[in-house]
Coordinates of C-alpha atoms and ligand atoms in Angstrom, one line a residue:
X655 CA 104.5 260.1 -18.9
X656 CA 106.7 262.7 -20.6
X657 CA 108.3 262.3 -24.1
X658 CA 108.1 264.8 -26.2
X659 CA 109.1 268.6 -25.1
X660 CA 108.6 271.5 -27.1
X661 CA 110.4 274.9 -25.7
X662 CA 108.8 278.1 -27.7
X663 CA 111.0 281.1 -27.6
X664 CA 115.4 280.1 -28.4
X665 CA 116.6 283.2 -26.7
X666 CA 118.6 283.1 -23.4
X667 CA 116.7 280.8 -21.8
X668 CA 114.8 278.7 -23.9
X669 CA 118.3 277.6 -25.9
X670 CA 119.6 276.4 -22.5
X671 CA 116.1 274.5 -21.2
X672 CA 116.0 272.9 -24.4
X673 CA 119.4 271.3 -23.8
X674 CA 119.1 269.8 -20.5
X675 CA 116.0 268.4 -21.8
X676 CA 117.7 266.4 -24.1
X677 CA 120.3 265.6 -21.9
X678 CA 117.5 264.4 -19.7
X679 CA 116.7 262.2 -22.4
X680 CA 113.3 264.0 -23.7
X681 CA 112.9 264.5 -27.1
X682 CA 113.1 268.3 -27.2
X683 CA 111.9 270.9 -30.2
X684 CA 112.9 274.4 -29.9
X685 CA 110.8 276.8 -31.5
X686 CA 111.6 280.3 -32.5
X687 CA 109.9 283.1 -34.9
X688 CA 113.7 284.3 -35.6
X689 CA 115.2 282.2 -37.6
X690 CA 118.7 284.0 -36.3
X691 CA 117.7 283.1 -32.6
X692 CA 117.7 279.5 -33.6
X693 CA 120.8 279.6 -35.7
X694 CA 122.5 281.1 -32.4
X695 CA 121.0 278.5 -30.4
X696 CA 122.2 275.8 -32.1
X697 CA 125.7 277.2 -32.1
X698 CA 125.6 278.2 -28.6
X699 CA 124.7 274.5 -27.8
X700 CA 127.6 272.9 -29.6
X701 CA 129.9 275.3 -27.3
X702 CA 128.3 274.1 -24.7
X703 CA 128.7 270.5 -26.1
X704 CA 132.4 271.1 -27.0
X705 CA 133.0 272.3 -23.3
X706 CA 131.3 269.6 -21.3
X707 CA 133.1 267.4 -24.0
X708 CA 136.8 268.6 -23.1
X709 CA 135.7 268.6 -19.6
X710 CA 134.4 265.3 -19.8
X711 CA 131.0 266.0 -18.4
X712 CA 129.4 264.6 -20.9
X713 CA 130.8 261.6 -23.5
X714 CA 130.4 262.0 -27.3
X715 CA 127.3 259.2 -27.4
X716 CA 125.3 261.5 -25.0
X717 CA 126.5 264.1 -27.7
X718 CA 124.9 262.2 -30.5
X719 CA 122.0 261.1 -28.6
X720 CA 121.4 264.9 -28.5
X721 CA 122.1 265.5 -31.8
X722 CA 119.0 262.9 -32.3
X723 CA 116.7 264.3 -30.2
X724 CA 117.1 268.2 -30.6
X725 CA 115.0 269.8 -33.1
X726 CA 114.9 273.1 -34.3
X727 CA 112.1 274.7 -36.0
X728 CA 110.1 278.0 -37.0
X729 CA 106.7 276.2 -37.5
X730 CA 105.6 274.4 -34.2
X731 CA 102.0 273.3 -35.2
X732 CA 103.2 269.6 -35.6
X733 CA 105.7 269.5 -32.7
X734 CA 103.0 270.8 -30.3
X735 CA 100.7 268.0 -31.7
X736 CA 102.8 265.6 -29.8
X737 CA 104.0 267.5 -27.4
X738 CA 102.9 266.2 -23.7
X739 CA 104.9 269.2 -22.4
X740 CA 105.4 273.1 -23.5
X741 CA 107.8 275.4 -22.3
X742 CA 107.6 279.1 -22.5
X743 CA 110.5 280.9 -22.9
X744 CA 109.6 284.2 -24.8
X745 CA 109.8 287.7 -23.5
X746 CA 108.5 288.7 -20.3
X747 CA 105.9 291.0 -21.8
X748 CA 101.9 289.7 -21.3
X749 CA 100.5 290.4 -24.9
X750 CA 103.1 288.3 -26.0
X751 CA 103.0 285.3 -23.6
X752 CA 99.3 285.8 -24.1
X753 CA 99.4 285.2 -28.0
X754 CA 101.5 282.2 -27.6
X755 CA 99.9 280.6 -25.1
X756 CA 96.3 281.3 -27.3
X757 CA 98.4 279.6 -30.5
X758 CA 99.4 276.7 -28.1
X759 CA 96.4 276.0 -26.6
X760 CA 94.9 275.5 -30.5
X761 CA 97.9 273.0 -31.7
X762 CA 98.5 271.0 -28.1
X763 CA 96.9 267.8 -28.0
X764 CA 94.2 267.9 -24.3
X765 CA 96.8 265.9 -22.0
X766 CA 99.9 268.3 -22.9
X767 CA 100.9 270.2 -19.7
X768 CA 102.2 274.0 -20.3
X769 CA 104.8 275.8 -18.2
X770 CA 106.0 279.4 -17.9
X771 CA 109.7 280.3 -17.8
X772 CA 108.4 283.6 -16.5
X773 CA 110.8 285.4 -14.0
X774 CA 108.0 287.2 -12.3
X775 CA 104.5 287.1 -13.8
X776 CA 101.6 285.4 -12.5
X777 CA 100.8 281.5 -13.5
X778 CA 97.4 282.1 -12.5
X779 CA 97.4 285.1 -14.8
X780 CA 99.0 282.7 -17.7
X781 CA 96.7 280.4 -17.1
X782 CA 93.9 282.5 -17.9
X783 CA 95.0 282.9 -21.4
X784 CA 94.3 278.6 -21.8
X785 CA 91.8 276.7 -21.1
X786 CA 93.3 274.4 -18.9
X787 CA 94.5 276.4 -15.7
X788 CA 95.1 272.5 -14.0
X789 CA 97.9 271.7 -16.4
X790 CA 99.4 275.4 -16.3
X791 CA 102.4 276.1 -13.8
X792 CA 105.3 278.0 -14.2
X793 CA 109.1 276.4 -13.9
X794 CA 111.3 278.6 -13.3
X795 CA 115.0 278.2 -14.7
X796 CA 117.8 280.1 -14.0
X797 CA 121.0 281.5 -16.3
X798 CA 122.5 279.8 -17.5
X799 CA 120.6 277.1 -17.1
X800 CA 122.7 274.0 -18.1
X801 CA 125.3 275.6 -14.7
X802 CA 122.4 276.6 -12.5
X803 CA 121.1 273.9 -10.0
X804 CA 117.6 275.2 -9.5
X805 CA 114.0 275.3 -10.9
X806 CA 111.9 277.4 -8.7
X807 CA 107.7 275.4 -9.2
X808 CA 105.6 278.0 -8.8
X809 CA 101.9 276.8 -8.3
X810 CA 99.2 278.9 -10.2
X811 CA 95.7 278.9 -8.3
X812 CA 94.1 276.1 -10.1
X813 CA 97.7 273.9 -10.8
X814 CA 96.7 270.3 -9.8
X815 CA 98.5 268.0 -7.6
X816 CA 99.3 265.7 -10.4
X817 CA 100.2 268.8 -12.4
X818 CA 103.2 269.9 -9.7
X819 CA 104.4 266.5 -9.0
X820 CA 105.1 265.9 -12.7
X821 CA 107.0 269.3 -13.7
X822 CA 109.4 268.3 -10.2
X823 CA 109.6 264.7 -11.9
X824 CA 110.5 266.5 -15.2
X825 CA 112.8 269.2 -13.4
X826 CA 115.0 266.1 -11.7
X827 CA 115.2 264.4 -14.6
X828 CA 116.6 267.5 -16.4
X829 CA 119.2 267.2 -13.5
X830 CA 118.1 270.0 -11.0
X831 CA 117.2 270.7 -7.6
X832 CA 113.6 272.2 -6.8
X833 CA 111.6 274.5 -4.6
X834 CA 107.8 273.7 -4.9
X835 CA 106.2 277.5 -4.1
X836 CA 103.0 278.8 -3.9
X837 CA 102.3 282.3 -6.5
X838 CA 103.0 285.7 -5.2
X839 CA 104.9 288.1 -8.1
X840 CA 108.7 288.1 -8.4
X841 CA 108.5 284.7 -7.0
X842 CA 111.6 283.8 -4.3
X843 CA 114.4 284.5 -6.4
X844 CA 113.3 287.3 -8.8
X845 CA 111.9 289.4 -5.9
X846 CA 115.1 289.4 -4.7
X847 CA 117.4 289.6 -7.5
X848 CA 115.3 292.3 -9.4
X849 CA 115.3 294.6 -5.4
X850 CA 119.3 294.1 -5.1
X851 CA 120.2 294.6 -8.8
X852 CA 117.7 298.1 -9.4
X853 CA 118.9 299.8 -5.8
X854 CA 122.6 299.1 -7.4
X855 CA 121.9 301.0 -10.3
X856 CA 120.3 303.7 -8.2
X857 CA 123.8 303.6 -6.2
X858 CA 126.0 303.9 -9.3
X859 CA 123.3 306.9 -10.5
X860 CA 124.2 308.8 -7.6
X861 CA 127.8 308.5 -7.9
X862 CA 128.6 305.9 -5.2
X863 CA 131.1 304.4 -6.6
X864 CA 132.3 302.5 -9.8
X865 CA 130.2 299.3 -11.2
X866 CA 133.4 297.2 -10.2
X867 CA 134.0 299.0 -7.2
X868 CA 130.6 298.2 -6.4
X869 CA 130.4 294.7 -7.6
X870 CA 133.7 294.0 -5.7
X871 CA 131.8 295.3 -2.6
X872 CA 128.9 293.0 -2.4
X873 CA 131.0 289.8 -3.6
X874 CA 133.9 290.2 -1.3
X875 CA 131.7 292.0 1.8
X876 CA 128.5 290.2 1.4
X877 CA 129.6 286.5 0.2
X878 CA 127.5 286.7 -3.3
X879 CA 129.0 284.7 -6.7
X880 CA 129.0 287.5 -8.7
X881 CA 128.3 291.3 -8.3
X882 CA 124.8 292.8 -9.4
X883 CA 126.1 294.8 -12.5
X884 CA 127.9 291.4 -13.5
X885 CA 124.5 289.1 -13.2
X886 CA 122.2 292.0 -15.1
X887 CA 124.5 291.8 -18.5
X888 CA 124.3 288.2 -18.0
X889 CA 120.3 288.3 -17.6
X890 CA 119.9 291.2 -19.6
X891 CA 119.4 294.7 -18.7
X892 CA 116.0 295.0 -21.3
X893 CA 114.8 291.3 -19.1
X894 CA 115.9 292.9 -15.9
X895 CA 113.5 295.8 -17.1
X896 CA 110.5 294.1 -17.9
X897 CA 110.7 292.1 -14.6
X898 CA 111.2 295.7 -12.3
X899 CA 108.3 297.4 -14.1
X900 CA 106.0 294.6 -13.4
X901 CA 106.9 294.2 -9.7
X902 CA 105.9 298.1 -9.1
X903 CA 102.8 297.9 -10.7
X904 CA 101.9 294.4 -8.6
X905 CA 104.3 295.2 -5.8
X906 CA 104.7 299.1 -5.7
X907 CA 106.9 301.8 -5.2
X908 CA 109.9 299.9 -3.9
X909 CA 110.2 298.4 -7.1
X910 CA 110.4 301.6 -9.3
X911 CA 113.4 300.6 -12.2
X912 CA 116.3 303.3 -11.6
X913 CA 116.2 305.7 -14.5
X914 CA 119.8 304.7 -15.4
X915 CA 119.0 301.2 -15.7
X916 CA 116.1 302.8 -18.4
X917 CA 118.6 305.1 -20.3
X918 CA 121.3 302.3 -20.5
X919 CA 118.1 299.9 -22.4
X920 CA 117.3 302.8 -24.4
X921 CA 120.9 303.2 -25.6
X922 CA 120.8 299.3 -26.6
X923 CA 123.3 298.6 -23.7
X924 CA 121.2 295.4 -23.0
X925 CA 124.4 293.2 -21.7
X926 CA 126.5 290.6 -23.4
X927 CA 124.5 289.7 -25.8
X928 CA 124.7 292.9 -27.7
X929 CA 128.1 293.0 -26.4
X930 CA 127.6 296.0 -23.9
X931 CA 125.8 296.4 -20.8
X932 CA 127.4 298.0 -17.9
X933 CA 130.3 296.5 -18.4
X934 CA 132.0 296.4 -22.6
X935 CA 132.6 293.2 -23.6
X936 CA 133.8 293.9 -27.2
X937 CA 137.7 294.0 -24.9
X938 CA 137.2 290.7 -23.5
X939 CA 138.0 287.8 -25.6
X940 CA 136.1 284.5 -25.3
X941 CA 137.8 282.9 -22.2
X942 CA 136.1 285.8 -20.2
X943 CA 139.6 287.3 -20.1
X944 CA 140.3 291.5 -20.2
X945 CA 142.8 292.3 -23.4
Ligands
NAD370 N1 117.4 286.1 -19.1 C1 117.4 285.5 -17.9 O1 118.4 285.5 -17.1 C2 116.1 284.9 -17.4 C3 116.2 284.1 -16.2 C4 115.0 283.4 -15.8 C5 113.8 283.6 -16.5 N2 113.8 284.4 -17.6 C6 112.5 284.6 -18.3 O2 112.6 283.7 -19.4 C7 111.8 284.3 -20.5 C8 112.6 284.5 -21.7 O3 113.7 285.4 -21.4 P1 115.0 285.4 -22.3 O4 116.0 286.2 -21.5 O5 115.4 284.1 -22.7 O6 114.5 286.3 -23.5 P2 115.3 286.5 -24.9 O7 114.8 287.9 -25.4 O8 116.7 286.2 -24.9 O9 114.6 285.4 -25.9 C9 113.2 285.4 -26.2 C10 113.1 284.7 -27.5 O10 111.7 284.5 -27.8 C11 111.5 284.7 -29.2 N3 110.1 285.0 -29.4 C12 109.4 286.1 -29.3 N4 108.1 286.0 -29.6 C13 107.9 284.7 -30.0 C14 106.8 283.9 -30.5 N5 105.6 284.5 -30.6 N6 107.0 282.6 -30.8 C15 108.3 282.0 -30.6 N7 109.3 282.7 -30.2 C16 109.2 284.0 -29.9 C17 112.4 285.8 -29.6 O11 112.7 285.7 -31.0 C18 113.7 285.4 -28.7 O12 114.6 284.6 -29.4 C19 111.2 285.6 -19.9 O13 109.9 285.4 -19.4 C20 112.2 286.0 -18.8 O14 111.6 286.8 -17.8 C21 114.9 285.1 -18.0

């Protein structure tokens, strides 16, 4: 049975996995290198707190309950001790999913079961860098993840039976839907995403049109939530990146990341979290409202 959680990596993702843990009722530790990271965690989870509060999604003893159960910390050795499940949420770059999966596999206790956030990497690949490829699966959340319904299960080669049905157990419990998949890069979801959101860069490179004109275009013509240029700053332009350049070297040429998308990560436009991305942010106050 699952208790104990620990989520490594407080950034986008691993901030929002650790709190519908504890609202699932796990005892969750989040685990960061940055002290920052987990400063801006913590705060971003008491908006979200606050929100769900005045919304009344959630009541103030499921707030406190969290408040109990929601850890913080830059030293994970003991947390990982206990842990019977980690989550991976660090950046999608292999020598450093490698290194924490090698410093999990010394602290995690032999039954602890370890899953990859990973957007597009191989589990059978991450599995390789433990030495328990049964327990090793990736679960793959979506931004943010405390709105999004899903967790895509990807299967690595070696991910047991018992393995799969306990990370959809977990998943539910965290209150979301699942798709139980087999392992191909970019997954369902991110070989999508990643094709739609690079061939709209290439479209505003050549001059096709504004980014709203263009986001206006797929939303209103083609039925999607939210335009391409509006999901990247949301995922990230430098995560975007990372998951383009490793679908053309497993998945070829039709992956190749537009140049513009490059210069805008050079420039540091990396979305709203830096406050620009496409779209500047620094003239939009917090209800998400144009001044
Ligand atoms: N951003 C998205 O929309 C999205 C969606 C689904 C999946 N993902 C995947 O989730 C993972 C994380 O992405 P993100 O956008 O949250 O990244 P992020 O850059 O926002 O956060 C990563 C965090 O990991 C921390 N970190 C780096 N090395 C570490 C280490 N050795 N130990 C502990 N912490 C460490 C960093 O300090 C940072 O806070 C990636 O694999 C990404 O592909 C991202």
């Amino acid at each position: 049975m699952i208790s104990n959680i620990v989520v490594i990596g407080s950034g986008v993702m691993g901030r929002g996995i650790a709190y519908v843990g504890a609202l699932g009722g796990y005892n969750v530790t989040l685990v960061d290198i940055n002290e920052q990271a987990l400063d801006n965690a913590k705060n971003e989870i008491n908006q979200i707190m606050d929100k769900g509060l005045s919304l009344r999604k959630i009541t103030s003893e499921t707030v406190k309950t969290i408040e109990e159960t929601l850890h913080f910390s830059t030293e994970p050795k003991e947390a990982l001790g206990k842990a019977d499940l980690v989550i991976e949420a660090v950046p999608e770059k292999t020598d450093i999913k490698r290194e924490v999966f090698t410093m999990i596999e010394e602290f995690a206790n032999e039954k602890c079961l370890f899953a990859t956030n990973t957007s597009t990497m191989s589990p059978t690949e991450i599995a390789s860098f433990t030495k328990r490829p049964s327990q090793t699966i990736a679960m793959h959340f979506f931004n943010p993840v405390h709105k999004m319904p899903l967790v895509e299960i990807i299967r690595g080669l070696e991910t047991s039976d018992e393995t799969a049905t306990i990370i959809r157990e977990v998943a539910e419990r965290m209150g979301k839907e699942t798709v139980v998949i087999n392992e191909f890069p970019g997954f369902v979801t991110s070989r999508i995403s990643a094709l739609v959101g690079n061939e709209a860069f290439y479209m505003l490179q050549e001059g096709l049109g504004t980014p709203e004109e263009i986001d206006k275009a797929i939303k209103l013509g083609l039925n999607y939530p939210m335009g391409p240029f509006e999901l990247v700053d949301l995922v990230g332009l430098d995560a975007r990146l990372n998951n383009l350049k490793y679908l053309h070297e497993k998945l070829g040429e039709k992956y190749r990341p537009a140049p513009l998308l490059e210069q805008y990560v050079k420039a540091g436009r990396l979305g709203r979290k830096t406050g620009k991305g496409v779209y500047d942010y620094s003239t939009i106050n917090k209800e998400g409202v144009k001044q």
